[in-house]
Amino acid sequence: MTTTKIRFFRNELGVVASEPSSPDYSALGSMLTSDVQSDATSCLDVLAWTEDVWHGPETQNSWQGNSWRVVVDERGVHLQDLYSDDWSEDYSFEDAHEVVVAYFGFLRPGREAAATALDTWESEWKRPHPCRAHLA
């Protein structure tokens, strides 16, 4: 569960932060660290909502967090910063999935921590998580 697109870390205050390898990934890193923050369950929400469109049964999904509006449709994942008209970015399903899975791994390293987070998510949503097979 690693990626070369973004490095996730905790800054000197212990707050999650991101350092993209390219400016193209700064929006995705910002959305994860500002909207998902350190909440593994919210990270699993992002993965499930994306997977539900990428592999069905949904055709579109959208949500709004603290700083970002996210729309997932047949073309991929689209981010728009809520406080800046000119900061938006589009990502393929593959790129978004890779980065969000890596972020989940950063938040919950190890199989046991990942499995516990997945169990919590599945209990809340009353369905299997679509990424369980490659997260736990």
Tab-separated table of N, CA and C in Angstrom:
chain	number	residue	atom	x	y	z
A	1	MET	N	0.814	-1.178	0.000
A	1	MET	CA	0.000	0.000	0.000
A	1	MET	C	0.864	1.251	0.000
A	2	THR	N	1.661	1.383	-1.000
A	2	THR	CA	2.492	2.576	-1.118
A	2	THR	C	2.264	3.204	-2.480
A	3	THR	N	2.682	4.443	-2.595
A	3	THR	CA	2.587	5.152	-3.855
A	3	THR	C	3.793	6.065	-3.988
A	4	THR	N	4.182	6.330	-5.205
A	4	THR	CA	5.245	7.299	-5.445
A	4	THR	C	4.655	8.668	-5.798
A	5	LYS	N	3.332	8.756	-5.857
A	5	LYS	CA	2.676	9.996	-6.263
A	5	LYS	C	2.635	11.033	-5.144
A	6	ILE	N	2.462	10.582	-3.904
A	6	ILE	CA	2.378	11.481	-2.750
A	6	ILE	C	3.039	10.807	-1.551
A	7	ARG	N	3.787	11.596	-0.809
A	7	ARG	CA	4.342	11.117	0.463
A	7	ARG	C	3.478	11.692	1.587
A	8	PHE	N	2.971	10.815	2.432
A	8	PHE	CA	2.182	11.249	3.583
A	8	PHE	C	3.054	11.173	4.822
A	9	PHE	N	2.879	12.126	5.720
A	9	PHE	CA	3.674	12.181	6.938
A	9	PHE	C	2.936	13.013	7.978
A	10	ARG	N	3.447	13.018	9.185
A	10	ARG	CA	2.919	13.887	10.243
A	10	ARG	C	3.936	15.004	10.458
A	11	ASN	N	3.434	16.226	10.454
A	11	ASN	CA	4.335	17.359	10.621
A	11	ASN	C	4.773	17.494	12.078
A	12	GLU	N	5.494	18.548	12.389
A	12	GLU	CA	6.046	18.722	13.727
A	12	GLU	C	4.968	18.846	14.808
A	13	LEU	N	3.734	19.158	14.408
A	13	LEU	CA	2.619	19.226	15.361
A	13	LEU	C	1.825	17.927	15.427
A	14	GLY	N	2.237	16.929	14.621
A	14	GLY	CA	1.547	15.653	14.591
A	14	GLY	C	0.348	15.613	13.665
A	15	VAL	N	0.179	16.653	12.863
A	15	VAL	CA	-0.941	16.742	11.930
A	15	VAL	C	-0.548	16.069	10.621
A	16	VAL	N	-1.500	15.334	10.022
A	16	VAL	CA	-1.195	14.676	8.755
A	16	VAL	C	-0.943	15.731	7.677
A	17	ALA	N	0.016	15.437	6.809
A	17	ALA	CA	0.385	16.345	5.729
A	17	ALA	C	0.776	15.513	4.516
A	18	SER	N	0.858	16.173	3.381
A	18	SER	CA	1.234	15.459	2.164
A	18	SER	C	2.255	16.258	1.383
A	19	GLU	N	3.073	15.530	0.646
A	19	GLU	CA	4.057	16.129	-0.247
A	19	GLU	C	3.958	15.386	-1.575
A	20	PRO	N	3.315	16.014	-2.570
A	20	PRO	CA	3.154	15.339	-3.861
A	20	PRO	C	4.468	15.299	-4.635
A	21	SER	N	4.639	14.248	-5.426
A	21	SER	CA	5.835	14.149	-6.271
A	21	SER	C	5.707	15.062	-7.487
A	22	SER	N	4.487	15.490	-7.781
A	22	SER	CA	4.187	16.381	-8.901
A	22	SER	C	3.053	17.296	-8.460
A	23	PRO	N	3.028	18.545	-8.934
A	23	PRO	CA	1.918	19.433	-8.599
A	23	PRO	C	0.551	18.870	-9.006
A	24	ASP	N	0.539	17.955	-9.953
A	24	ASP	CA	-0.719	17.345	-10.398
A	24	ASP	C	-1.438	16.601	-9.269
A	25	TYR	N	-0.722	16.185	-8.254
A	25	TYR	CA	-1.315	15.420	-7.163
A	25	TYR	C	-1.549	16.246	-5.902
A	26	SER	N	-1.301	17.547	-5.965
A	26	SER	CA	-1.461	18.376	-4.765
A	26	SER	C	-2.917	18.457	-4.311
A	27	ALA	N	-3.871	18.527	-5.236
A	27	ALA	CA	-5.283	18.600	-4.857
A	27	ALA	C	-5.720	17.328	-4.138
A	28	LEU	N	-5.324	16.181	-4.651
A	28	LEU	CA	-5.702	14.909	-4.035
A	28	LEU	C	-5.102	14.784	-2.629
A	29	GLY	N	-3.848	15.156	-2.491
A	29	GLY	CA	-3.216	15.134	-1.171
A	29	GLY	C	-3.888	16.096	-0.207
A	30	SER	N	-4.233	17.278	-0.698
A	30	SER	CA	-4.900	18.257	0.143
A	30	SER	C	-6.282	17.778	0.571
A	31	MET	N	-7.040	17.197	-0.356
A	31	MET	CA	-8.371	16.691	-0.014
A	31	MET	C	-8.275	15.625	1.074
A	32	LEU	N	-7.325	14.720	0.940
A	32	LEU	CA	-7.199	13.653	1.927
A	32	LEU	C	-6.787	14.190	3.291
A	33	THR	N	-5.807	15.063	3.326
A	33	THR	CA	-5.317	15.548	4.615
A	33	THR	C	-6.238	16.581	5.257
A	34	SER	N	-7.009	17.321	4.461
A	34	SER	CA	-7.898	18.336	5.044
A	34	SER	C	-9.309	17.821	5.299
A	35	ASP	N	-9.818	16.939	4.454
A	35	ASP	CA	-11.199	16.465	4.606
A	35	ASP	C	-11.277	15.114	5.320
A	36	VAL	N	-10.432	14.185	4.947
A	36	VAL	CA	-10.402	12.882	5.618
A	36	VAL	C	-9.645	12.998	6.941
A	37	GLN	N	-8.597	13.766	6.940
A	37	GLN	CA	-7.726	13.977	8.092
A	37	GLN	C	-7.173	12.636	8.579
A	38	SER	N	-7.320	12.317	9.841
A	38	SER	CA	-6.767	11.066	10.395
A	38	SER	C	-7.826	9.992	10.582
A	39	ASP	N	-8.987	10.172	9.981
A	39	ASP	CA	-10.116	9.273	10.190
A	39	ASP	C	-10.115	8.145	9.158
A	40	ALA	N	-9.708	6.962	9.587
A	40	ALA	CA	-9.631	5.816	8.667
A	40	ALA	C	-10.996	5.443	8.107
A	41	THR	N	-12.053	5.609	8.904
A	41	THR	CA	-13.394	5.284	8.418
A	41	THR	C	-13.790	6.211	7.274
A	42	SER	N	-13.465	7.488	7.386
A	42	SER	CA	-13.738	8.428	6.285
A	42	SER	C	-12.921	8.080	5.052
A	43	CYS	N	-11.707	7.615	5.251
A	43	CYS	CA	-10.882	7.183	4.125
A	43	CYS	C	-11.532	5.987	3.428
A	44	LEU	N	-12.066	5.072	4.215
A	44	LEU	CA	-12.769	3.925	3.641
A	44	LEU	C	-14.040	4.364	2.912
A	45	ASP	N	-14.695	5.420	3.399
A	45	ASP	CA	-15.846	5.985	2.682
A	45	ASP	C	-15.425	6.451	1.292
A	46	VAL	N	-14.349	7.210	1.228
A	46	VAL	CA	-13.866	7.723	-0.067
A	46	VAL	C	-13.579	6.568	-1.018
A	47	LEU	N	-12.917	5.535	-0.521
A	47	LEU	CA	-12.626	4.369	-1.363
A	47	LEU	C	-13.910	3.691	-1.842
A	48	ALA	N	-14.847	3.477	-0.946
A	48	ALA	CA	-16.089	2.789	-1.318
A	48	ALA	C	-16.902	3.611	-2.311
A	49	TRP	N	-17.038	4.895	-2.063
A	49	TRP	CA	-17.822	5.742	-2.960
A	49	TRP	C	-17.199	5.784	-4.352
A	50	THR	N	-15.874	5.764	-4.398
A	50	THR	CA	-15.185	5.752	-5.689
A	50	THR	C	-15.358	4.398	-6.376
A	51	GLU	N	-15.144	3.331	-5.623
A	51	GLU	CA	-15.308	1.968	-6.174
A	51	GLU	C	-16.725	1.713	-6.664
A	52	ASP	N	-17.705	2.257	-5.957
A	52	ASP	CA	-19.103	2.040	-6.336
A	52	ASP	C	-19.419	2.601	-7.723
A	53	VAL	N	-18.706	3.644	-8.121
A	53	VAL	CA	-18.886	4.186	-9.476
A	53	VAL	C	-17.963	3.470	-10.454
A	54	TRP	N	-16.726	3.262	-10.056
A	54	TRP	CA	-15.733	2.650	-10.949
A	54	TRP	C	-16.167	1.254	-11.383
A	55	HIS	N	-16.617	0.445	-10.431
A	55	HIS	CA	-16.973	-0.943	-10.726
A	55	HIS	C	-18.463	-1.241	-10.554
A	56	GLY	N	-19.271	-0.218	-10.320
A	56	GLY	CA	-20.709	-0.390	-10.149
A	56	GLY	C	-21.051	-0.654	-8.707
A	57	PRO	N	-22.269	-0.453	-8.332
A	57	PRO	CA	-23.464	-0.293	-9.162
A	57	PRO	C	-23.823	1.159	-9.480
A	58	GLU	N	-23.136	2.139	-8.863
A	58	GLU	CA	-23.497	3.552	-9.048
A	58	GLU	C	-22.946	4.100	-10.363
A	59	THR	N	-23.586	5.157	-10.878
A	59	THR	CA	-23.084	5.843	-12.071
A	59	THR	C	-22.447	7.173	-11.716
A	60	GLN	N	-22.773	7.689	-10.546
A	60	GLN	CA	-22.171	8.937	-10.066
A	60	GLN	C	-22.292	8.996	-8.559
A	61	ASN	N	-21.335	9.651	-7.941
A	61	ASN	CA	-21.357	9.864	-6.510
A	61	ASN	C	-20.704	11.209	-6.259
A	62	SER	N	-21.161	11.926	-5.264
A	62	SER	CA	-20.527	13.206	-4.936
A	62	SER	C	-20.674	13.479	-3.448
A	63	TRP	N	-19.772	14.273	-2.931
A	63	TRP	CA	-19.817	14.673	-1.535
A	63	TRP	C	-18.994	15.937	-1.366
A	64	GLN	N	-19.206	16.569	-0.246
A	64	GLN	CA	-18.488	17.788	0.078
A	64	GLN	C	-17.898	17.643	1.464
A	65	GLY	N	-16.625	17.971	1.589
A	65	GLY	CA	-15.946	17.898	2.872
A	65	GLY	C	-15.678	19.277	3.432
A	66	ASN	N	-14.646	19.377	4.245
A	66	ASN	CA	-14.282	20.656	4.857
A	66	ASN	C	-13.794	21.669	3.837
A	67	SER	N	-13.087	21.191	2.830
A	67	SER	CA	-12.441	22.089	1.878
A	67	SER	C	-12.668	21.728	0.421
A	68	TRP	N	-13.215	20.551	0.146
A	68	TRP	CA	-13.294	20.068	-1.228
A	68	TRP	C	-14.676	19.542	-1.579
A	69	ARG	N	-15.064	19.740	-2.809
A	69	ARG	CA	-16.236	19.083	-3.404
A	69	ARG	C	-15.679	17.997	-4.313
A	70	VAL	N	-16.199	16.783	-4.176
A	70	VAL	CA	-15.723	15.641	-4.952
A	70	VAL	C	-16.881	15.088	-5.768
A	71	VAL	N	-16.626	14.879	-7.052
A	71	VAL	CA	-17.602	14.240	-7.932
A	71	VAL	C	-16.902	13.059	-8.587
A	72	VAL	N	-17.539	11.895	-8.501
A	72	VAL	CA	-17.021	10.691	-9.146
A	72	VAL	C	-18.034	10.309	-10.213
A	73	ASP	N	-17.562	10.191	-11.446
A	73	ASP	CA	-18.440	9.773	-12.541
A	73	ASP	C	-17.682	8.821	-13.457
A	74	GLU	N	-18.245	8.529	-14.612
A	74	GLU	CA	-17.629	7.536	-15.507
A	74	GLU	C	-16.237	7.929	-15.999
A	75	ARG	N	-15.866	9.190	-15.864
A	75	ARG	CA	-14.535	9.637	-16.314
A	75	ARG	C	-13.475	9.592	-15.224
A	76	GLY	N	-13.900	9.489	-13.972
A	76	GLY	CA	-12.936	9.450	-12.884
A	76	GLY	C	-13.361	10.284	-11.699
A	77	VAL	N	-12.379	10.814	-10.981
A	77	VAL	CA	-12.596	11.566	-9.749
A	77	VAL	C	-12.233	13.025	-10.010
A	78	HIS	N	-13.164	13.914	-9.682
A	78	HIS	CA	-12.997	15.341	-9.961
A	78	HIS	C	-13.060	16.115	-8.650
A	79	LEU	N	-12.035	16.912	-8.379
A	79	LEU	CA	-11.953	17.681	-7.141
A	79	LEU	C	-12.041	19.171	-7.436
A	80	GLN	N	-12.784	19.892	-6.606
A	80	GLN	CA	-12.870	21.345	-6.693
A	80	GLN	C	-12.722	21.910	-5.290
A	81	ASP	N	-11.730	22.764	-5.112
A	81	ASP	CA	-11.513	23.420	-3.828
A	81	ASP	C	-12.686	24.364	-3.547
A	82	LEU	N	-13.232	24.315	-2.338
A	82	LEU	CA	-14.393	25.139	-2.000
A	82	LEU	C	-14.048	26.607	-1.805
A	83	TYR	N	-12.781	26.910	-1.611
A	83	TYR	CA	-12.383	28.278	-1.295
A	83	TYR	C	-11.570	28.945	-2.395
A	84	SER	N	-11.418	28.264	-3.508
A	84	SER	CA	-10.654	28.816	-4.622
A	84	SER	C	-11.301	28.374	-5.928
A	85	ASP	N	-11.686	29.317	-6.734
A	85	ASP	CA	-12.325	28.993	-8.012
A	85	ASP	C	-11.379	28.350	-9.014
A	86	ASP	N	-10.084	28.541	-8.802
A	86	ASP	CA	-9.138	28.055	-9.810
A	86	ASP	C	-8.314	26.849	-9.362
A	87	TRP	N	-8.684	26.210	-8.259
A	87	TRP	CA	-7.953	25.013	-7.853
A	87	TRP	C	-8.878	23.809	-7.978
A	88	SER	N	-8.705	23.087	-9.061
A	88	SER	CA	-9.449	21.859	-9.295
A	88	SER	C	-8.520	20.888	-9.997
A	89	GLU	N	-8.891	19.629	-9.947
A	89	GLU	CA	-8.068	18.609	-10.609
A	89	GLU	C	-8.935	17.393	-10.880
A	90	ASP	N	-8.595	16.684	-11.940
A	90	ASP	CA	-9.266	15.446	-12.324
A	90	ASP	C	-8.264	14.303	-12.241
A	91	TYR	N	-8.743	13.151	-11.755
A	91	TYR	CA	-7.884	11.980	-11.609
A	91	TYR	C	-8.563	10.755	-12.213
A	92	SER	N	-7.754	9.900	-12.786
A	92	SER	CA	-8.279	8.619	-13.255
A	92	SER	C	-8.646	7.789	-12.028
A	93	PHE	N	-9.501	6.796	-12.235
A	93	PHE	CA	-9.837	5.894	-11.131
A	93	PHE	C	-8.583	5.225	-10.594
A	94	GLU	N	-7.704	4.806	-11.484
A	94	GLU	CA	-6.502	4.091	-11.073
A	94	GLU	C	-5.616	4.951	-10.177
A	95	ASP	N	-5.388	6.203	-10.582
A	95	ASP	CA	-4.531	7.085	-9.791
A	95	ASP	C	-5.168	7.411	-8.439
A	96	ALA	N	-6.456	7.751	-8.451
A	96	ALA	CA	-7.135	8.079	-7.198
A	96	ALA	C	-7.121	6.878	-6.253
A	97	HIS	N	-7.433	5.708	-6.782
A	97	HIS	CA	-7.461	4.496	-5.964
A	97	HIS	C	-6.090	4.226	-5.346
A	98	GLU	N	-5.052	4.303	-6.151
A	98	GLU	CA	-3.694	4.053	-5.657
A	98	GLU	C	-3.344	4.981	-4.496
A	99	VAL	N	-3.646	6.252	-4.645
A	99	VAL	CA	-3.288	7.228	-3.618
A	99	VAL	C	-4.149	7.059	-2.364
A	100	VAL	N	-5.443	6.843	-2.517
A	100	VAL	CA	-6.311	6.698	-1.345
A	100	VAL	C	-5.984	5.402	-0.588
A	101	VAL	N	-5.686	4.339	-1.299
A	101	VAL	CA	-5.262	3.099	-0.636
A	101	VAL	C	-3.962	3.344	0.144
A	102	ALA	N	-3.035	4.073	-0.444
A	102	ALA	CA	-1.779	4.383	0.253
A	102	ALA	C	-2.046	5.238	1.491
A	103	TYR	N	-2.975	6.172	1.386
A	103	TYR	CA	-3.316	7.006	2.540
A	103	TYR	C	-3.938	6.159	3.654
A	104	PHE	N	-4.819	5.244	3.286
A	104	PHE	CA	-5.390	4.338	4.285
A	104	PHE	C	-4.273	3.547	4.974
A	105	GLY	N	-3.316	3.052	4.192
A	105	GLY	CA	-2.189	2.323	4.767
A	105	GLY	C	-1.350	3.182	5.700
A	106	PHE	N	-1.239	4.461	5.381
A	106	PHE	CA	-0.533	5.404	6.251
A	106	PHE	C	-1.304	5.591	7.564
A	107	LEU	N	-2.628	5.732	7.457
A	107	LEU	CA	-3.452	5.948	8.647
A	107	LEU	C	-3.551	4.707	9.527
A	108	ARG	N	-3.628	3.537	8.897
A	108	ARG	CA	-3.793	2.274	9.626
A	108	ARG	C	-2.771	1.252	9.132
A	109	PRO	N	-1.506	1.448	9.507
A	109	PRO	CA	-0.486	0.495	9.061
A	109	PRO	C	-0.683	-0.872	9.705
A	110	GLY	N	-0.419	-1.903	8.939
A	110	GLY	CA	-0.511	-3.269	9.449
A	110	GLY	C	-1.868	-3.889	9.198
A	111	ARG	N	-1.849	-5.184	9.020
A	111	ARG	CA	-3.069	-5.931	8.689
A	111	ARG	C	-4.115	-5.861	9.800
A	112	GLU	N	-3.683	-5.950	11.039
A	112	GLU	CA	-4.633	-5.955	12.147
A	112	GLU	C	-5.368	-4.613	12.248
A	113	ALA	N	-4.643	-3.515	12.155
A	113	ALA	CA	-5.268	-2.190	12.222
A	113	ALA	C	-6.201	-1.971	11.035
A	114	ALA	N	-5.783	-2.427	9.860
A	114	ALA	CA	-6.626	-2.296	8.666
A	114	ALA	C	-7.901	-3.130	8.821
A	115	ALA	N	-7.757	-4.351	9.295
A	115	ALA	CA	-8.923	-5.227	9.468
A	115	ALA	C	-9.902	-4.661	10.486
A	116	THR	N	-9.395	-4.090	11.551
A	116	THR	CA	-10.267	-3.480	12.566
A	116	THR	C	-11.047	-2.310	11.974
A	117	ALA	N	-10.373	-1.462	11.206
A	117	ALA	CA	-11.046	-0.323	10.563
A	117	ALA	C	-12.096	-0.809	9.565
A	118	LEU	N	-11.761	-1.849	8.806
A	118	LEU	CA	-12.729	-2.408	7.859
A	118	LEU	C	-13.936	-3.006	8.572
A	119	ASP	N	-13.706	-3.712	9.659
A	119	ASP	CA	-14.819	-4.276	10.437
A	119	ASP	C	-15.749	-3.171	10.934
A	120	THR	N	-15.171	-2.085	11.419
A	120	THR	CA	-15.966	-0.944	11.896
A	120	THR	C	-16.791	-0.354	10.757
A	121	TRP	N	-16.158	-0.148	9.601
A	121	TRP	CA	-16.852	0.413	8.437
A	121	TRP	C	-17.998	-0.501	8.003
A	122	GLU	N	-17.719	-1.784	7.890
A	122	GLU	CA	-18.735	-2.743	7.432
A	122	GLU	C	-19.897	-2.859	8.420
A	123	SER	N	-19.613	-2.749	9.689
A	123	SER	CA	-20.663	-2.781	10.697
A	123	SER	C	-21.572	-1.556	10.551
A	124	GLU	N	-20.965	-0.427	10.294
A	124	GLU	CA	-21.729	0.814	10.136
A	124	GLU	C	-22.563	0.827	8.853
A	125	TRP	N	-21.967	0.371	7.738
A	125	TRP	CA	-22.636	0.419	6.436
A	125	TRP	C	-23.456	-0.839	6.128
A	126	LYS	N	-23.291	-1.879	6.922
A	126	LYS	CA	-24.051	-3.131	6.735
A	126	LYS	C	-23.826	-3.768	5.367
A	127	ARG	N	-22.586	-3.712	4.906
A	127	ARG	CA	-22.196	-4.355	3.649
A	127	ARG	C	-20.685	-4.559	3.656
A	128	PRO	N	-20.183	-5.493	2.846
A	128	PRO	CA	-18.734	-5.669	2.741
A	128	PRO	C	-18.105	-4.460	2.041
A	129	HIS	N	-16.944	-4.084	2.486
A	129	HIS	CA	-16.235	-2.979	1.806
A	129	HIS	C	-15.698	-3.497	0.476
A	130	PRO	N	-15.884	-2.743	-0.602
A	130	PRO	CA	-15.450	-3.228	-1.920
A	130	PRO	C	-13.941	-3.407	-2.064
A	131	CYS	N	-13.152	-2.838	-1.156
A	131	CYS	CA	-11.695	-2.967	-1.247
A	131	CYS	C	-11.121	-3.917	-0.197
A	132	ARG	N	-11.965	-4.612	0.553
A	132	ARG	CA	-11.489	-5.458	1.640
A	132	ARG	C	-10.380	-6.409	1.192
A	133	ALA	N	-10.545	-7.035	0.043
A	133	ALA	CA	-9.607	-8.072	-0.418
A	133	ALA	C	-8.172	-7.547	-0.521
A	134	HIS	N	-7.988	-6.283	-0.857
A	134	HIS	CA	-6.619	-5.798	-0.989
A	134	HIS	C	-6.226	-4.785	0.095
A	135	LEU	N	-7.072	-4.645	1.124
A	135	LEU	CA	-6.715	-3.767	2.243
A	135	LEU	C	-6.371	-4.542	3.509
A	136	ALA	N	-6.976	-5.714	3.688
A	136	ALA	CA	-6.748	-6.444	4.944
A	136	ALA	C	-5.940	-7.711	4.700
